[in-house]
Coordinates of C-alpha atoms in Angstrom, one line a residue:
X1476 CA -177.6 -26.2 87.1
X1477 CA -179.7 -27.5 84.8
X1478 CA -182.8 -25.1 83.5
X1479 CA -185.4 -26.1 80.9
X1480 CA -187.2 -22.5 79.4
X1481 CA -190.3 -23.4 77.4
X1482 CA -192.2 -20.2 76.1
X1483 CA -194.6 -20.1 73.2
X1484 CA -195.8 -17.1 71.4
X1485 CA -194.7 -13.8 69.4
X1486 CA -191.1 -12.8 69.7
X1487 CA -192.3 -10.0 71.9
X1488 CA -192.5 -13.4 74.2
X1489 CA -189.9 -15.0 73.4
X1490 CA -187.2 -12.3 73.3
X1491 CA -187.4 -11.8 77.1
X1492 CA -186.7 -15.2 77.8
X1493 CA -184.0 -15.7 75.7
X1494 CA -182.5 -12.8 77.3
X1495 CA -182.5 -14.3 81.2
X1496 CA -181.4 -17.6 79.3
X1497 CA -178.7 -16.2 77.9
X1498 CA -177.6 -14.1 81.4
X1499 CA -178.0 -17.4 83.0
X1500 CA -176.2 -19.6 80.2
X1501 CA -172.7 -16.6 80.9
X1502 CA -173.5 -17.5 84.3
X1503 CA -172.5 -21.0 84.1
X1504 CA -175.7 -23.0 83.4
X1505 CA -177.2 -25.2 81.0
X1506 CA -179.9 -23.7 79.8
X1507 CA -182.2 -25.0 76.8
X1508 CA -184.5 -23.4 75.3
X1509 CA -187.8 -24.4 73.3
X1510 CA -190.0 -22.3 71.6
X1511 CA -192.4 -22.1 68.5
X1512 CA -190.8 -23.4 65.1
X1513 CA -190.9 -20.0 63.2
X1514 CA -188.4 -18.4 66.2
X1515 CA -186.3 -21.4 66.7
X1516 CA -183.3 -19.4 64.6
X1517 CA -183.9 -16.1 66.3
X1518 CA -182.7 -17.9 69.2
X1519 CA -179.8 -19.4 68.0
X1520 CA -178.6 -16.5 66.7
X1521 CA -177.9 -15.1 70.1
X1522 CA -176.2 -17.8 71.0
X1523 CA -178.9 -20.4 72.7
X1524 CA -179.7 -24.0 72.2
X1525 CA -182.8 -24.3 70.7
X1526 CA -185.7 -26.8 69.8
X1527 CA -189.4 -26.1 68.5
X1528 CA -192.6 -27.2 70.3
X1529 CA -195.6 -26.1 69.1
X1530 CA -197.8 -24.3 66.4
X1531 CA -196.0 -21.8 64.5
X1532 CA -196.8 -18.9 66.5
X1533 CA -196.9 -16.5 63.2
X1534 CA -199.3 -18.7 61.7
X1535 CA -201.6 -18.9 64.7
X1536 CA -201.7 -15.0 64.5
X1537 CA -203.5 -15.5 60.9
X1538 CA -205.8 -18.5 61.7
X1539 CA -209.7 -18.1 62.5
X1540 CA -209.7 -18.3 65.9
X1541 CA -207.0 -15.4 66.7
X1542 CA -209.4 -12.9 64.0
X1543 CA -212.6 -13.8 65.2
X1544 CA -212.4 -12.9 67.6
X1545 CA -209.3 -11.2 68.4
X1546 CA -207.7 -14.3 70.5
X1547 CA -211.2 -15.0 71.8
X1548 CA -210.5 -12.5 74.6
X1549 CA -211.1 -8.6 73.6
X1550 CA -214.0 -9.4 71.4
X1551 CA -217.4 -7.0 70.9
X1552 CA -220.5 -8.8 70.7
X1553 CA -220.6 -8.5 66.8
X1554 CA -217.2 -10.9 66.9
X1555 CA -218.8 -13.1 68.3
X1556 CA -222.1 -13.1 66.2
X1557 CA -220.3 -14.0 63.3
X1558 CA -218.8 -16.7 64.9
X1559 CA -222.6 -18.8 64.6
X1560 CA -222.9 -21.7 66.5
X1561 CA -222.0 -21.4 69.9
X1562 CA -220.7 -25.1 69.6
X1563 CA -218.7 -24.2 66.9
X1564 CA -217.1 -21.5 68.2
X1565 CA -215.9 -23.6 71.6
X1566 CA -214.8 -26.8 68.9
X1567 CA -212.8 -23.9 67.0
X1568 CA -211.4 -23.0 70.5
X1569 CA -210.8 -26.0 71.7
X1570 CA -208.8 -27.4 68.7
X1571 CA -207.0 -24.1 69.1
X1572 CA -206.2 -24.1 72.5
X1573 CA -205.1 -27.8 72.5
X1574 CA -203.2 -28.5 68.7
X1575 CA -199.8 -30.1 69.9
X1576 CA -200.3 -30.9 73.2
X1577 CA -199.2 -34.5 73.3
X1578 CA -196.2 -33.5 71.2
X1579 CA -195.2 -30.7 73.2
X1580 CA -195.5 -32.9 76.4
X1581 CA -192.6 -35.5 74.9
X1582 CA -190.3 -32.5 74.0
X1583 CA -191.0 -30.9 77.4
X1584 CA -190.3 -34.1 79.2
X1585 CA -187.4 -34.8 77.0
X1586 CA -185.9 -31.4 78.1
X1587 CA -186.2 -31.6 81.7
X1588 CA -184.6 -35.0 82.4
X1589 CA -182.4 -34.3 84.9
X1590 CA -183.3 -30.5 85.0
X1591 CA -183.8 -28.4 88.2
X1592 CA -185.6 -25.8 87.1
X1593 CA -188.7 -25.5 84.7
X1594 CA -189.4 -21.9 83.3
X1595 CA -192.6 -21.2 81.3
X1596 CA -194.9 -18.4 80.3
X1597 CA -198.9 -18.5 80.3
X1598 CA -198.9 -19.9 77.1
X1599 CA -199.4 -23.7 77.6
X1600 CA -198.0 -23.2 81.0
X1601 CA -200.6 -26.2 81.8
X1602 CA -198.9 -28.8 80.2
X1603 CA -195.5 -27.4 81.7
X1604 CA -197.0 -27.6 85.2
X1605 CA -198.1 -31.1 84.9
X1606 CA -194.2 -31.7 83.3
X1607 CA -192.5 -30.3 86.7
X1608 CA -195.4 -32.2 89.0
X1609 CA -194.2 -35.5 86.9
X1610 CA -190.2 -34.6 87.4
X1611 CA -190.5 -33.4 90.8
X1612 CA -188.7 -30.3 89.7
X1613 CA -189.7 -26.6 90.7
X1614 CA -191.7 -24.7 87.9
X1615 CA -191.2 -20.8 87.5
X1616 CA -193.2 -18.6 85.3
X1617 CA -192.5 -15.1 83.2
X1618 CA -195.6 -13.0 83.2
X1619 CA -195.6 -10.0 80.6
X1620 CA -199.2 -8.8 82.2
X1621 CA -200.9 -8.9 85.8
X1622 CA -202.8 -12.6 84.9
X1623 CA -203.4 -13.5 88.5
X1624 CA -206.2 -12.6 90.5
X1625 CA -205.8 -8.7 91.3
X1626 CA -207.9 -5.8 92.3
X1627 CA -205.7 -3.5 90.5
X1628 CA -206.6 -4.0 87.0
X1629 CA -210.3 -4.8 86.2
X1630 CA -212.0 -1.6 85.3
X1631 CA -214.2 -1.8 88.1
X1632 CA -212.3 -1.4 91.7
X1633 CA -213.6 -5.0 93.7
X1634 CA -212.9 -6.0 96.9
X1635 CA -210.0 -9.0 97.2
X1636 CA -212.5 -11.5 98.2
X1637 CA -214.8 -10.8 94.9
X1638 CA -211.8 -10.2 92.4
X1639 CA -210.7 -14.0 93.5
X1640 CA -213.9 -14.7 92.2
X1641 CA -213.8 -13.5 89.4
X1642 CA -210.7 -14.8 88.1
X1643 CA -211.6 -18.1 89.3
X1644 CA -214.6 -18.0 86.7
X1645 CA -212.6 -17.3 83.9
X1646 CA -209.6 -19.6 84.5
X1647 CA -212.2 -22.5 85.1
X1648 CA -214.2 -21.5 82.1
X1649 CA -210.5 -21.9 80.1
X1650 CA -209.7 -25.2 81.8
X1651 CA -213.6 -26.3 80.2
X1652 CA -211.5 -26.4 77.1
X1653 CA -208.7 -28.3 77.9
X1654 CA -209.7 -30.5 80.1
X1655 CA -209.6 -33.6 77.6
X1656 CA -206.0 -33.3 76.2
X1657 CA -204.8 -32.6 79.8
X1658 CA -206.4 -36.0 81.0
X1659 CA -205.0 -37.6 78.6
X1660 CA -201.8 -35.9 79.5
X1661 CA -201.9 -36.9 83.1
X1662 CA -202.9 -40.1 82.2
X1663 CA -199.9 -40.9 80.0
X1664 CA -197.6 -39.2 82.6
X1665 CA -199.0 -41.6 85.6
X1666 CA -200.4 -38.6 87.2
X1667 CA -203.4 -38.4 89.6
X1668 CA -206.4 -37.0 87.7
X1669 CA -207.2 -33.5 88.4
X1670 CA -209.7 -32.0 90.3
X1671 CA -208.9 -28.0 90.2
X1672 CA -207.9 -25.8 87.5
X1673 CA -204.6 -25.8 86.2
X1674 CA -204.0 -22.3 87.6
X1675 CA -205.2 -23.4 91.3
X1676 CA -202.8 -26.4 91.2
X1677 CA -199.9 -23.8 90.1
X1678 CA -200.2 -21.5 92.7
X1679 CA -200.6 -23.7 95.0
X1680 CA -197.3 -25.8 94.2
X1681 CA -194.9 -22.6 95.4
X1682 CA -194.1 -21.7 91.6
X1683 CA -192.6 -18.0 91.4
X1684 CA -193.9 -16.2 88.9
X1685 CA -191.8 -13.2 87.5
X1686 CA -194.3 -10.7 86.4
X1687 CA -191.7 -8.7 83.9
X1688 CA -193.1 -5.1 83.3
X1689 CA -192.6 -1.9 85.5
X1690 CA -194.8 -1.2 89.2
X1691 CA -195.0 2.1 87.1
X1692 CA -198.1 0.9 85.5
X1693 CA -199.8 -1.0 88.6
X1694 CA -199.3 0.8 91.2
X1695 CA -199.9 -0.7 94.6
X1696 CA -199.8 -4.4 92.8
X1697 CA -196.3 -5.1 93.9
X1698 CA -197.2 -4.1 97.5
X1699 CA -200.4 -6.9 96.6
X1700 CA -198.7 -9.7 95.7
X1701 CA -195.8 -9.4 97.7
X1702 CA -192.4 -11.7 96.8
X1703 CA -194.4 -14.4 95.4
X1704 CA -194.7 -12.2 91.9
X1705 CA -191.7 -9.7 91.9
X1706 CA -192.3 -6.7 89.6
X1707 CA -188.9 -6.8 88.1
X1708 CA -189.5 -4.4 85.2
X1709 CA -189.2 -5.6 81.2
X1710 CA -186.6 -7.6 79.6
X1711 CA -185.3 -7.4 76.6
X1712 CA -182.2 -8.2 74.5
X1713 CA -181.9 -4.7 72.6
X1714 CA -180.5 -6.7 70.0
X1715 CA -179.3 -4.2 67.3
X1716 CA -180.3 -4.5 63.5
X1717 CA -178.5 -4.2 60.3
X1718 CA -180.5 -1.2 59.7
X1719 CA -180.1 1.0 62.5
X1720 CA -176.9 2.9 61.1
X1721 CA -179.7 3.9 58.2
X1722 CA -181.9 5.1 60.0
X1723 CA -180.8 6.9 62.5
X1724 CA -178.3 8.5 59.5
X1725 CA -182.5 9.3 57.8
X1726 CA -183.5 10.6 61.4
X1727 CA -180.2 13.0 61.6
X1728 CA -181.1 14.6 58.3
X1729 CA -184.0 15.6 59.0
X1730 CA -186.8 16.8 61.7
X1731 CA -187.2 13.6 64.3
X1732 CA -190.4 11.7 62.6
X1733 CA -193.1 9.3 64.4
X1734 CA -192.5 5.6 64.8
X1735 CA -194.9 3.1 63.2
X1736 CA -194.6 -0.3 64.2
X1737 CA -197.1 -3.3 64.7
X1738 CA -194.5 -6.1 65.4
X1739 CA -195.8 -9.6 64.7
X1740 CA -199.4 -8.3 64.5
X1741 CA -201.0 -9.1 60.7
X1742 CA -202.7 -6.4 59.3
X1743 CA -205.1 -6.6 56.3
X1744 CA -203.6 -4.4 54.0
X1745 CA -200.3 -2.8 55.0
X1746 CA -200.3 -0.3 51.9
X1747 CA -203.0 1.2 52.7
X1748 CA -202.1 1.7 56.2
X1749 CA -198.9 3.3 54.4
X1750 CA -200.9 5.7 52.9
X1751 CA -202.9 6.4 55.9
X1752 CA -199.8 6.9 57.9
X1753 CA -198.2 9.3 54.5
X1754 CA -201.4 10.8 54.2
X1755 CA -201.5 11.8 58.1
X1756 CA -198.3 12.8 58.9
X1757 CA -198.3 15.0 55.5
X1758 CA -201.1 16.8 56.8
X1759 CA -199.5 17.6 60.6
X1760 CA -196.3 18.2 59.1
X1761 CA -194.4 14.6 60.5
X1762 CA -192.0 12.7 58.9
X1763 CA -192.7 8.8 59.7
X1764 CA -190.4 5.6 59.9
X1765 CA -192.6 2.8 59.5
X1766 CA -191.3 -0.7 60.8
X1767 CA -192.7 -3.3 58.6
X1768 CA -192.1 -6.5 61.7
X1769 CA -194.2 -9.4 60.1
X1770 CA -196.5 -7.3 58.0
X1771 CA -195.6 -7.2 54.1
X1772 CA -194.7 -3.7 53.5
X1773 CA -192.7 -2.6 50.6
X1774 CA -189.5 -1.1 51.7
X1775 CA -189.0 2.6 50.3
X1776 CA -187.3 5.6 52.0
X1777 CA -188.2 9.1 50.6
X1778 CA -187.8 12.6 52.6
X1779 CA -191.2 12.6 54.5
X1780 CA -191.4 8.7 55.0
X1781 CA -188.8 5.5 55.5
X1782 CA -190.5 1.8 55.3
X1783 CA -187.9 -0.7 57.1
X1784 CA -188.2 -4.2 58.2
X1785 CA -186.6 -3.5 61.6
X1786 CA -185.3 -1.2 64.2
X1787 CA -183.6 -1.5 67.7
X1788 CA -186.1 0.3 70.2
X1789 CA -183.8 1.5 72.2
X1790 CA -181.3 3.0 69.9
X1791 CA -184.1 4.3 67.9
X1792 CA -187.1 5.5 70.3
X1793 CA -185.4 8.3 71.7
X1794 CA -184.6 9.6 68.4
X1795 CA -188.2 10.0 67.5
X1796 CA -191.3 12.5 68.5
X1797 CA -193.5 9.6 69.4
X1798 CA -194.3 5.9 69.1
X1799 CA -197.2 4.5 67.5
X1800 CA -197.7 0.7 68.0
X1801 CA -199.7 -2.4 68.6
X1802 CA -199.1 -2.3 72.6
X1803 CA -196.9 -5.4 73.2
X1804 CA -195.5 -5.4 76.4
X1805 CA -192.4 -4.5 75.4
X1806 CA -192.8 -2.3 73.2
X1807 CA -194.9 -0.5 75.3
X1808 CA -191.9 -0.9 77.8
X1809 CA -189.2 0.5 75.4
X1810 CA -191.4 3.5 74.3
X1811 CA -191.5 4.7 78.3
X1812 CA -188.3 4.3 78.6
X1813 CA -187.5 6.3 75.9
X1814 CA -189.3 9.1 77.2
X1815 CA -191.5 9.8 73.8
X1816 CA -195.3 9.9 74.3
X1817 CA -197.2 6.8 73.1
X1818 CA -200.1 6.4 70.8
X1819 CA -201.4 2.8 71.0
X1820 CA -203.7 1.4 68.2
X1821 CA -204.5 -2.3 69.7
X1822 CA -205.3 -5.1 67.5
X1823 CA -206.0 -7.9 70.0
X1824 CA -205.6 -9.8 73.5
X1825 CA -204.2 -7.8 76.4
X1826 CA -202.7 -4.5 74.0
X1827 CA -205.9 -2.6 75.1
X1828 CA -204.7 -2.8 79.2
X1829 CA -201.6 -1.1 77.9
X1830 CA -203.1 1.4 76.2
X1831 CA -205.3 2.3 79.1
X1832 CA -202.2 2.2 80.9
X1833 CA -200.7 4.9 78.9
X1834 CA -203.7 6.8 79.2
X1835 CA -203.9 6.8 83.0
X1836 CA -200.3 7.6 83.1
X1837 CA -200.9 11.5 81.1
X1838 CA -198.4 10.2 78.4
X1839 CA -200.4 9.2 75.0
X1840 CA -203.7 7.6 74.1
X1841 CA -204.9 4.9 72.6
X1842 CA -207.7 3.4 69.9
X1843 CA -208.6 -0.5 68.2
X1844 CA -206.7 -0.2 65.0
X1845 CA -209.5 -1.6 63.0
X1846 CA -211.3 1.2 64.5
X1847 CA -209.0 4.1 63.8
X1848 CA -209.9 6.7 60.9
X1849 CA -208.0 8.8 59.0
X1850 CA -209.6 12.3 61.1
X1851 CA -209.7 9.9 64.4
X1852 CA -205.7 9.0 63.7
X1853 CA -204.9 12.9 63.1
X1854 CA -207.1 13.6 66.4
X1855 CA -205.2 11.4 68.2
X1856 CA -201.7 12.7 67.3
X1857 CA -202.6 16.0 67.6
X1858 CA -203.2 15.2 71.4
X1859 CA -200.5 13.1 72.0
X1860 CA -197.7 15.3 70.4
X1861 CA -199.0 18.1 72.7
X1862 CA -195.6 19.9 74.9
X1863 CA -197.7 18.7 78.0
X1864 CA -198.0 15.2 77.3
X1865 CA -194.2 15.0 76.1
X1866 CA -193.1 16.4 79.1
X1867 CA -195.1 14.0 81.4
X1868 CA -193.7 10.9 79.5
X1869 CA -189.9 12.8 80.0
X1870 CA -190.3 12.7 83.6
X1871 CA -192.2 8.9 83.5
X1872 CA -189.1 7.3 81.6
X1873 CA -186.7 8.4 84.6
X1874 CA -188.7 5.8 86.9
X1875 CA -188.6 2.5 84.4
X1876 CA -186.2 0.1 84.9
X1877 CA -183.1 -0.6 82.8
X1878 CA -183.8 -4.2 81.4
X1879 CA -180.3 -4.8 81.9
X1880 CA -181.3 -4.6 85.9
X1881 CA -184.4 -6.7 85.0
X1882 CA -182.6 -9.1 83.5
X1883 CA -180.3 -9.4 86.1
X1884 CA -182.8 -9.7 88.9
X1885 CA -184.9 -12.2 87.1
X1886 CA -181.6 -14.5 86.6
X1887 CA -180.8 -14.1 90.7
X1888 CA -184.7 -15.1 91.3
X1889 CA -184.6 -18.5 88.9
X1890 CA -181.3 -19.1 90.4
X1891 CA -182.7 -18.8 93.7
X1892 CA -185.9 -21.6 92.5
X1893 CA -183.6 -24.1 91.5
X1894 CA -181.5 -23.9 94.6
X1895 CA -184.6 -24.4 96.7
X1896 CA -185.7 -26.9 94.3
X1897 CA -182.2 -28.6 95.0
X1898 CA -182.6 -28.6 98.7
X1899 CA -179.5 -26.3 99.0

């Protein structure tokens, strides 16, 4: 078969998906894969046929709209005071929400001629939807957080009927911003012009939507949603780096340290959150290996402290006291299953759910990075080093699922789409 994947965003979004693309590529299929320029080689170098569509996802991460506020969804009211003129902010949102689209349509159509099976994330998965509707071809969806309508993770427990609700208001409030690109979409595509939100008209056309993370960390969701949106557990390619040899040789020779890593997430001043982290771990005792991801950090490596650009989680995680991160999905994800208690210092978007999720789940903490202190940071560690909370996340990691398994089911379930989509 034929499968088109389309998913915009971080590498912590695009990683998954090239891992079912490449389970479903050994299986026989021709899979394609398009994805923001700046991660185009990434997934070539696993072995995938790739094209770019879209902003460079790095440089959206540094723009205006993604710091002020934090990807206009986990802002305090002060974020959005200094964004002024109301008018201004939804122009700045707009523009953000809608740069590329009519470009992105003609490499999404280009790509599914002939296909059986579209595959998207949340990320534009509007102008994927209207692609499928215009080919006639099933559309599936990978979710790396509950984005449906739920009663499971608002932080106030609402009855079905007024959770709907709720969503509903925010997902038409989003379509307010793109309703003009995707007219001009549907009108370029021959499509009828439409009348509900983009979300409505996806649900509503049968399109399966993965949700790739554990039922550890919803529980009762799966049980919700039923087969519609499998929990499958996270994906991942647990692609080794060149310097995992290194460090886990650093890690042997001495007392196992804390992680530090903020993957694609910029951060103002990188040596002085260095110094933070030296200054912290000094004063508890730690050693730390700081993983630089997309930040510029200045590679060093001295008894108490190693800087490096990357690490394999899951060759690495287990070899360490505790993980403290951004809380990307996967991360997240990795951390659990390593059975090492979690400290999550979020910078923006959903990173604060997982944190609460850690929380709720007895095995770490977490705090807005912009927000963290030197005596807060100390605080925090203190807490989640603690035997107790160590032993709870031991006994957690037993229940995650391998992504191996994940990867593995999602691949039967798309396989399983298109087939449908076929008629067979």
């Amino acid at each position: 078969m034929k499968i088109a994947v389309t998913i915009h965003g971080t590498r912590g979004d695009v990683e998954p998906c090239a891992a079912v693309a490449l389970e479903l590529q050994g299986r026989g299929h021709d899979v394609t894969m398009a994805v923001p320029p700046n991660l185009v080689g990434f997934v070539e170098s696993v072995g995938l046929g790739a094209v770019a569509y879209g902003p460079d996802s790095q440089q959206q991460l540094q723009g205006d709209v993604f710091e002020r506020p934090d990807a206009l969804t986990a802002a305090g009211p002060a974020d959005w005071v200094r964004l002024g003129n109301p008018l201004n902010a939804l122009r700045k949102a707009r523009a953000a929400a809608t740069r590329g689209w009519d470009e992105m349509n003609q490499i999404m159509l280009a790509m599914t001629d002939t296909a059986d099976l579209m595959v998207t994330g949340t990320a534009y998965q509007e102008i994927a939807a209207n692609v499928a509707e215009f080919r006639g071809i099933p559309l599936a969806e990978v979710h790396y957080f509950p984005v449906r309508a739920n009663t499971r993770v608002l932080p106030v427990r609402l009855p079905p009927a007024v959770a709907d609700r709720a969503y509903a208001m925010g997902e038409r409030m989003h379509w307010q911003l793109l309703k003009p690109a995707e007219a001009r979409q549907r009108r370029t595509l021959g499509l009828q012009p439409a009348t509900t939100r983009p979300v409505a008209r996806i649900v509503a056309s049968g399109a399966l939507e993965i949700q790739a993370y554990d039922p550890v960390f919803f529980p009762g969701l799966a049980e919700e949603w039923g087969g519609r949106r499998p929990l499958i557990g996270s994906m991942t390619l647990q692609k080794t780096t060149e310097m995992d040899d290194e460090v886990a040789s650093w890690i042997a020779a001495g007392t196992p340290p804390i992680y530090f890593g903020f993957g694609s997430m910029p951060l103002d001043s990188p040596a002085d959150a260095v110094r933070l982290i030296r200054d912290v771990c000094a004063e508890l005792g730690e050693r730390a290996l700081v993983c630089a991801g997309f930040s510029a950090f200045d590679e060093a490596t001295a008894d108490d402290v190693k800087v490096v650009s990357a690490v394999n989680h899951a060759a690495v995680f287990p070899l360490c006291r505790a993980v403290v991160h951004h809380g990307g999905a996967g991360t997240t994800a990795a951390g659990m299953r390593a059975g090492v208690p979690t400290l999550v210092l979020w910078v923006a978007a959903e990173q604060p759910l997982w944190g609460k999720q850690v929380e709720r789940l007895g095995v770490g903490t977490y705090r807005r990075f912009s927000a963290t202190t030197r005596d807060l940071l100390v605080a925090d560690l203190r807490s989640v080093l603690a035997p107790e909370t160590a032993a709870r996340a031991r006994s957690l990691a037993v229940r995650m699922a391998q992504p191996s398994a994940s990867v593995g089911a999602a691949a039967d379930l798309l396989e399983e789409a298109a087939r449908k989509g076929r008629g067979n």
